[in-house]
Short mmCIF file of C-alpha atoms in Angstrom, two decimals:
data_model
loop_
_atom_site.label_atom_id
_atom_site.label_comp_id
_atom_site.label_asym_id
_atom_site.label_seq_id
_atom_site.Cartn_x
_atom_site.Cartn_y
_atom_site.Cartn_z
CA UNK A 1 6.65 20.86 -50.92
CA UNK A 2 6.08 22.17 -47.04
CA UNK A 3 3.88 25.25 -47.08
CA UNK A 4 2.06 26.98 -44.35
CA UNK A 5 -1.34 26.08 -43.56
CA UNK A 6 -3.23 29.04 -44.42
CA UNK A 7 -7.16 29.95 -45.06
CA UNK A 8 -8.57 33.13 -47.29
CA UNK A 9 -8.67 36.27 -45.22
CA UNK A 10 -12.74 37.23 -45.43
CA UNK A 11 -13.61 39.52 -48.78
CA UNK A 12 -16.63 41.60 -49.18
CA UNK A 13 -16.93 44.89 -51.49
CA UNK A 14 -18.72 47.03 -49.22
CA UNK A 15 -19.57 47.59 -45.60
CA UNK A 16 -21.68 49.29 -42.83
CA UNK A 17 -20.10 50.98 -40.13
CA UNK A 18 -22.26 48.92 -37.78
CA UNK A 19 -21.10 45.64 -39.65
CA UNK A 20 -17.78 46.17 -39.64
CA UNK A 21 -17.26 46.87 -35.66
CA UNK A 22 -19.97 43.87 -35.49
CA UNK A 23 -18.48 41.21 -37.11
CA UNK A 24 -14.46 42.41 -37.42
CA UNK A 25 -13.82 45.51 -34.73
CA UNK A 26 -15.13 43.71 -31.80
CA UNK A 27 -13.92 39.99 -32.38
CA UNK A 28 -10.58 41.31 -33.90
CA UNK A 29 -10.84 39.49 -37.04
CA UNK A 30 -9.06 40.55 -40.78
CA UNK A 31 -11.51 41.89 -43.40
CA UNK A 32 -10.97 42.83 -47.35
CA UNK A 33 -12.79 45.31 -48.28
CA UNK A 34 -12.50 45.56 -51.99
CA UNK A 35 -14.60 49.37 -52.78
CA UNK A 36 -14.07 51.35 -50.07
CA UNK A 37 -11.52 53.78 -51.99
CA UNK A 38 -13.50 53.76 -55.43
CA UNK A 39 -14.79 57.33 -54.69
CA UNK A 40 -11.33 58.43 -53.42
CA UNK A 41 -9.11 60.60 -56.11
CA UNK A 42 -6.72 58.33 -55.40
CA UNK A 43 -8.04 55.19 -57.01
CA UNK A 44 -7.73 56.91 -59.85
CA UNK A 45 -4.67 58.90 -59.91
CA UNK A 46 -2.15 56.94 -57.55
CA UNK A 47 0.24 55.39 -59.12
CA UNK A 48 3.61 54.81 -59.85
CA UNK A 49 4.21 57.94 -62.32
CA UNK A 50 2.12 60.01 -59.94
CA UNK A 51 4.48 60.02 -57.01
CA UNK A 52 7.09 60.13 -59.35
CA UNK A 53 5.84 63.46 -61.07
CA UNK A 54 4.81 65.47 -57.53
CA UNK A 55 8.21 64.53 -55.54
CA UNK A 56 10.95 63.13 -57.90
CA UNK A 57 13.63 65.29 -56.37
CA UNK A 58 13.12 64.08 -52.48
CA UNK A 59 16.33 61.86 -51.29
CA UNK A 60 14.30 58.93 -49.46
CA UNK A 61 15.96 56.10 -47.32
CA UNK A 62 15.84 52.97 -48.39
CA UNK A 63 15.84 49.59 -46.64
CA UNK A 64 16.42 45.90 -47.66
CA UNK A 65 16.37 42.38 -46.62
CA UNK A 66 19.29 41.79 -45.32
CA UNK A 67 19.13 41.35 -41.47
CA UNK A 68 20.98 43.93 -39.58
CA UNK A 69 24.31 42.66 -37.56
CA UNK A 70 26.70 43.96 -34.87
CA UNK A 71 25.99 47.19 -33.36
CA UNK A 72 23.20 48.49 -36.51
CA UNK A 73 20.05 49.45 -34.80
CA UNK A 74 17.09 47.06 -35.98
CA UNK A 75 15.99 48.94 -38.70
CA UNK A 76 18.87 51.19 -40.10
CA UNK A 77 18.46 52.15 -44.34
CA UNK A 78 20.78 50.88 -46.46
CA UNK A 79 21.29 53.96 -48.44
CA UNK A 80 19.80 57.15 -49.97
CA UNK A 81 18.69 57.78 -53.84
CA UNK A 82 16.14 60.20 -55.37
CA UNK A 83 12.42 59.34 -55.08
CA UNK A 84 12.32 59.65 -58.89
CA UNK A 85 15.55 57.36 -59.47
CA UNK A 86 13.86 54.92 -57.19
CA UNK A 87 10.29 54.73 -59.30
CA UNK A 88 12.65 53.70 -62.27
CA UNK A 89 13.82 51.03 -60.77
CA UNK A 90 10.44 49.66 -59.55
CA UNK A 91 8.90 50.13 -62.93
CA UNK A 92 11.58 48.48 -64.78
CA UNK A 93 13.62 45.42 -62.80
CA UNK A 94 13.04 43.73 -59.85
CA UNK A 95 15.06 45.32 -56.24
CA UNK A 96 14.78 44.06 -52.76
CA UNK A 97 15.00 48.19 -51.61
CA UNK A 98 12.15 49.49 -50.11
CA UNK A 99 10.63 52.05 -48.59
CA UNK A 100 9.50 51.83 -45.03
CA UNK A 101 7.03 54.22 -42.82
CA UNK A 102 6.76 57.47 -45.68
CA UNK A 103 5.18 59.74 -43.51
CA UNK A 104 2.78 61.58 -46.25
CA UNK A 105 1.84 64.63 -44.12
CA UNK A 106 5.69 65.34 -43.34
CA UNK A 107 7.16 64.58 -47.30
CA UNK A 108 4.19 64.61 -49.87
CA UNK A 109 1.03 66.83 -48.04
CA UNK A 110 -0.74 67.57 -50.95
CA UNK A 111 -1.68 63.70 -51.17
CA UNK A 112 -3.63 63.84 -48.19
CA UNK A 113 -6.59 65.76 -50.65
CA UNK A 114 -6.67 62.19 -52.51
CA UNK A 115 -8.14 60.08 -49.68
CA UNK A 116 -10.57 60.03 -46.82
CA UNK A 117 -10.04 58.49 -43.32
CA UNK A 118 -13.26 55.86 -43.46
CA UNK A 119 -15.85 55.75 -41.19
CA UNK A 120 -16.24 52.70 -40.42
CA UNK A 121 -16.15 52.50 -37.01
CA UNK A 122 -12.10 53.08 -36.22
CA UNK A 123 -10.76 56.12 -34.41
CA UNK A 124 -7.81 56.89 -36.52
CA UNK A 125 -5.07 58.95 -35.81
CA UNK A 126 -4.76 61.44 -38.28
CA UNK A 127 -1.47 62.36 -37.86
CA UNK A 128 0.50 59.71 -39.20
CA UNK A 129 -0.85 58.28 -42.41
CA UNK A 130 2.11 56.41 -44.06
CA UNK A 131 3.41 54.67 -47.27
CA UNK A 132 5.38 51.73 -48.29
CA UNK A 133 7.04 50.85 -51.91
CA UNK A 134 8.65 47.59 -53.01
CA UNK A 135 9.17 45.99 -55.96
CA UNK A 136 7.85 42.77 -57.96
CA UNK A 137 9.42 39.91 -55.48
CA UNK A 138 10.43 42.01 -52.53
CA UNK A 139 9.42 40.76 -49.07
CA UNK A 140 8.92 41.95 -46.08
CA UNK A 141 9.68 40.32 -42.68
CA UNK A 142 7.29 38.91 -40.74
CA UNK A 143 6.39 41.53 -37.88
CA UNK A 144 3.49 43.08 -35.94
CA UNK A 145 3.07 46.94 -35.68
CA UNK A 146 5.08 47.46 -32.29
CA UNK A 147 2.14 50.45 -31.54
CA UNK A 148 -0.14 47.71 -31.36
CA UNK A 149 -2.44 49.72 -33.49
CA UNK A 150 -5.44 48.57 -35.79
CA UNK A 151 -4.58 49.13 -39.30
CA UNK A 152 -6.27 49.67 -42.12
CA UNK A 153 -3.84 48.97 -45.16
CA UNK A 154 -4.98 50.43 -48.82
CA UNK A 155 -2.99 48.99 -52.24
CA UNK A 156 -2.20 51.41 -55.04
CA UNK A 157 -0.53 50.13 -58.33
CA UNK A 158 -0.20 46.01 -59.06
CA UNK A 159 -0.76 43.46 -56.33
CA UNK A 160 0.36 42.20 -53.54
CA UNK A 161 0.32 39.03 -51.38
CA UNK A 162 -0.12 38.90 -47.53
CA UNK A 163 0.20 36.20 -45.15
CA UNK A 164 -1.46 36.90 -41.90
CA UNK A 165 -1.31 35.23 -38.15
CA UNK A 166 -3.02 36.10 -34.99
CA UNK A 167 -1.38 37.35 -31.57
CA UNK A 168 -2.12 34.13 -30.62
CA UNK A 169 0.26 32.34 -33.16
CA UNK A 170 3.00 34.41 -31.77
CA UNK A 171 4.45 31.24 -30.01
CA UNK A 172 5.32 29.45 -33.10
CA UNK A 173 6.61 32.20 -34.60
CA UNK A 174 10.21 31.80 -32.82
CA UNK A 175 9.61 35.20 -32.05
CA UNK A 176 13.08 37.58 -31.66
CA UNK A 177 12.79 38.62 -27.52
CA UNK A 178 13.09 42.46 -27.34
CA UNK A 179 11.37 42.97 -31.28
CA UNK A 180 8.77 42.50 -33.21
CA UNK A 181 9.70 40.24 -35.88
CA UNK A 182 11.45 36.37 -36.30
CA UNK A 183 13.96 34.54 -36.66
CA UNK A 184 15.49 36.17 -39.78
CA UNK A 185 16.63 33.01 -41.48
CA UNK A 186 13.41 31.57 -41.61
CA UNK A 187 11.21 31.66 -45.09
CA UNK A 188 7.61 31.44 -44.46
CA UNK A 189 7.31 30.61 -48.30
CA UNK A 190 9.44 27.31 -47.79
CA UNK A 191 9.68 26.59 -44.36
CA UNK A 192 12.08 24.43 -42.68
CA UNK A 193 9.63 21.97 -40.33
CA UNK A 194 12.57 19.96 -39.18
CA UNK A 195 14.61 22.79 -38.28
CA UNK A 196 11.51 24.84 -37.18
CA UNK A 197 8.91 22.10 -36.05
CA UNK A 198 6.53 24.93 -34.31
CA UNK A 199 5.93 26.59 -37.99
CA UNK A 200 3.78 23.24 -38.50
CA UNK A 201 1.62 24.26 -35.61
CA UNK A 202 0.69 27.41 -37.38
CA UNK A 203 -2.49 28.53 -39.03
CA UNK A 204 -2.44 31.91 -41.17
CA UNK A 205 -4.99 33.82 -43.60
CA UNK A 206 -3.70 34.61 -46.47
CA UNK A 207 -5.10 37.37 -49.38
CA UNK A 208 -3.98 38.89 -52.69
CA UNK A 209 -4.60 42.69 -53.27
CA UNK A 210 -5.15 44.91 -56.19
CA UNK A 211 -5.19 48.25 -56.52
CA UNK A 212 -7.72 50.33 -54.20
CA UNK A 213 -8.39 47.01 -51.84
CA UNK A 214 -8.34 47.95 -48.21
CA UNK A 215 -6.78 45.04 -45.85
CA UNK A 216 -7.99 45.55 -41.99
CA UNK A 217 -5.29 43.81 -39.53
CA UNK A 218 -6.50 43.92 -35.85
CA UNK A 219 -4.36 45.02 -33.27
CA UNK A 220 -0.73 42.79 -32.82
CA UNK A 221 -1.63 40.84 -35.95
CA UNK A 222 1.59 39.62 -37.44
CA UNK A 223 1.87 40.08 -41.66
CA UNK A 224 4.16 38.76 -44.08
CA UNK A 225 4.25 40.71 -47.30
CA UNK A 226 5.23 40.12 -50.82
CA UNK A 227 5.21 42.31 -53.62
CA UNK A 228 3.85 40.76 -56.85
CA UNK A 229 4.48 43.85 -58.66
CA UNK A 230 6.20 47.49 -58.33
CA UNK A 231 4.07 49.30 -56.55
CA UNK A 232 2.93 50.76 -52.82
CA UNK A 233 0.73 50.97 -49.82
CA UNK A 234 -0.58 53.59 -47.55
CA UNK A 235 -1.51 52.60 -43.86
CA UNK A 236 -4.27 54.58 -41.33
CA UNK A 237 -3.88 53.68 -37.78
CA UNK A 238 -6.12 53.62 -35.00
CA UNK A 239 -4.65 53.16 -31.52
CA UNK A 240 -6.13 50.56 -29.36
CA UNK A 241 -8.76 51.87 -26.52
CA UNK A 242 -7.98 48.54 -24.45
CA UNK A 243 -6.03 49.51 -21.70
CA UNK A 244 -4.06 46.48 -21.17
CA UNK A 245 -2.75 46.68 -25.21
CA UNK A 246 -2.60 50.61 -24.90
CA UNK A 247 0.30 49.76 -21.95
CA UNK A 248 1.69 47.27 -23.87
CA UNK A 249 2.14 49.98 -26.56
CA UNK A 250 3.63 52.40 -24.46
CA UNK A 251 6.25 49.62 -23.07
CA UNK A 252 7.03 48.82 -26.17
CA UNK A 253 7.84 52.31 -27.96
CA UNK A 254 9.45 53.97 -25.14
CA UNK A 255 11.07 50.88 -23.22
CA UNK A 256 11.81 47.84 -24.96
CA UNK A 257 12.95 49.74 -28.18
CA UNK A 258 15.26 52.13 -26.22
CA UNK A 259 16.53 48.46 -24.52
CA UNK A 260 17.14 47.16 -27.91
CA UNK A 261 18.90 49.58 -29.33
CA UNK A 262 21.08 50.57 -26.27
CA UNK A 263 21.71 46.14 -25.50
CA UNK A 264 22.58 46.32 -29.72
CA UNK A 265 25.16 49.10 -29.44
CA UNK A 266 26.91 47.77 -26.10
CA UNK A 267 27.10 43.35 -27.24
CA UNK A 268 26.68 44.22 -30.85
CA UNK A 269 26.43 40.72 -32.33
CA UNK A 270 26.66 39.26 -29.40
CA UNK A 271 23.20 40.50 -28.64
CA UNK A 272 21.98 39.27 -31.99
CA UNK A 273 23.16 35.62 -31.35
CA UNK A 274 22.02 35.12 -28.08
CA UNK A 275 18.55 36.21 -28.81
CA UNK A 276 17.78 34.65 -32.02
CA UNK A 277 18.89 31.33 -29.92
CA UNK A 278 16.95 32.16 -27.00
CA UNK A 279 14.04 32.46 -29.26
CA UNK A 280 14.75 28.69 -30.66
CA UNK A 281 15.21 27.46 -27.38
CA UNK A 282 11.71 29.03 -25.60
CA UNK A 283 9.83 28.11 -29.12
CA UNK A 284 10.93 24.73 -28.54
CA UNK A 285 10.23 24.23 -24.87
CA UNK A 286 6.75 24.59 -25.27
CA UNK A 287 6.54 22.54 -28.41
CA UNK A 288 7.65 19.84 -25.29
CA UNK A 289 5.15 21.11 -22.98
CA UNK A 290 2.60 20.98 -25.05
CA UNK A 291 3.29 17.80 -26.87
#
């Protein structure tokens, strides 16, 4: 079987502030830190029945797999259901819905008195922490943050799988031009090396995490997420002080999206086509140059 070379993200169970912008702030590398929410309410009372309890009513948005075509924008949900119809569904049978970017302060603000930004070194902006559910098997495309941002990812509720690859990677990735994810089609869990040589060139970390562990990916880092059972994940940001990646960041939230979206609703899937086979074609071209 052809599998992705991969070695273990780095695990410790606690850390200085000083250690952590030391040896993983400063070079940009992933850390696991397995106790930093064990004082938090939340590592006791987050789970699945919790959120179901406080905000059962609320009509969410809900996104899948499928990849979006014609004139969709690039993330549009798929439909709408109540929070508390949804938790069934993750606690009983496997669904490929999810949901994506649940801004806590905006639907649930009470469950900002169950956790504590960290200090450990990161400036984080406190005004957007946000949650993500998916059930046992769901996946979630290969992307980087598009605000560039460093992230500090907390568990809650089962595990979780993550596949991680550095900015640097990003060229044999067959990265889509104008987003932030791949090629759709391809399936990082069985890749296709003679359809996609470059994925042969690539070298990924990969962790499991339980409930309460706390995943740092630097700034850009591309992840690859699978659910291993119902549950969900709350993400911190901290928004890069480099001022190359800070104007990056601003090109690609107020540019490049606007550009997608706009290109999207004028070619529809024309636009689609022509960019995932631009992205073959580049990816490709400097598998030549740099064989």
């Amino acid at each position: 079987m052809q599998t992705i070379k991969t070695s273990p993200v780095a695990r410790v169970k606690n850390i200085t502030k000083e250690d952590f912008v030391k040896h993983y702030y400063k070079p940009q590398i992933p850390v696991l830190i397995e106790n930093l929410t064990h004082d938090w309410p939340a590592f006791e009372k987050w789970n699945l029945d919790y959120i179901q309890q406080r905000a059962g009513e609320q009509v969410v948005d809900l996104y899948n797999n499928e990849p979006t075509k014609g004139k969709q924008y690039s993330a549009e949900p798929v439909m709408k259901m109540k929070l508390h119809d949804y938790m069934e569904i993750l606690k009983t049978k496997p669904t490929d819905l999810r949901i994506f970017f649940y801004n806590i302060l905006d639907k649930m603000p009470d469950l900002a008195n169950d956790f504590e930004y960290p200090d450990i070194g990161l400036k984080f902006f406190k005004r957007l922490p946000v949650m993500f559910f998916g059930s046992t098997g769901s996946k979630v495309l290969p992307h980087f943050d598009m605000d560039l941002a460093d992230l500090m990812h907390f568990h809650f509720h089962g595990k979780k799988s993550v596949m991680l690859f550095s900015p640097e990677q990003t060229k044999y990735l067959y990265k889509i031009p104008y987003a932030v994810h791949n090629l759709e089609c391809i399936d990082l869990d069985n890749p296709d090396f003679n359809m996609y040589p470059a994925l042969k060139n690539l070298n990924g970390l990969q962790v499991e995490m339980k409930h309460g562990d706390a995943l740092y990916m630097p700034s850009g880092y591309w992840h690859y997420i699978k659910y291993l059972d119902g549950g969900f994940s709350m993400t911190l940001r901290a928004f890069s002080r480099r001022p190359r990646t800070f104007a990056k960041m601003l090109s690609n939230v107020f540019v490049m999206r606007h550009f997608e979206n706009v290109m999207r609703k004028l070619k529809g899937q024309q636009w689609i086509d022509y960019k995932n086979e631009l992205a073959i074609a580049k990816t490709h071209k400097l598998l030549k140059r740099e064989a």
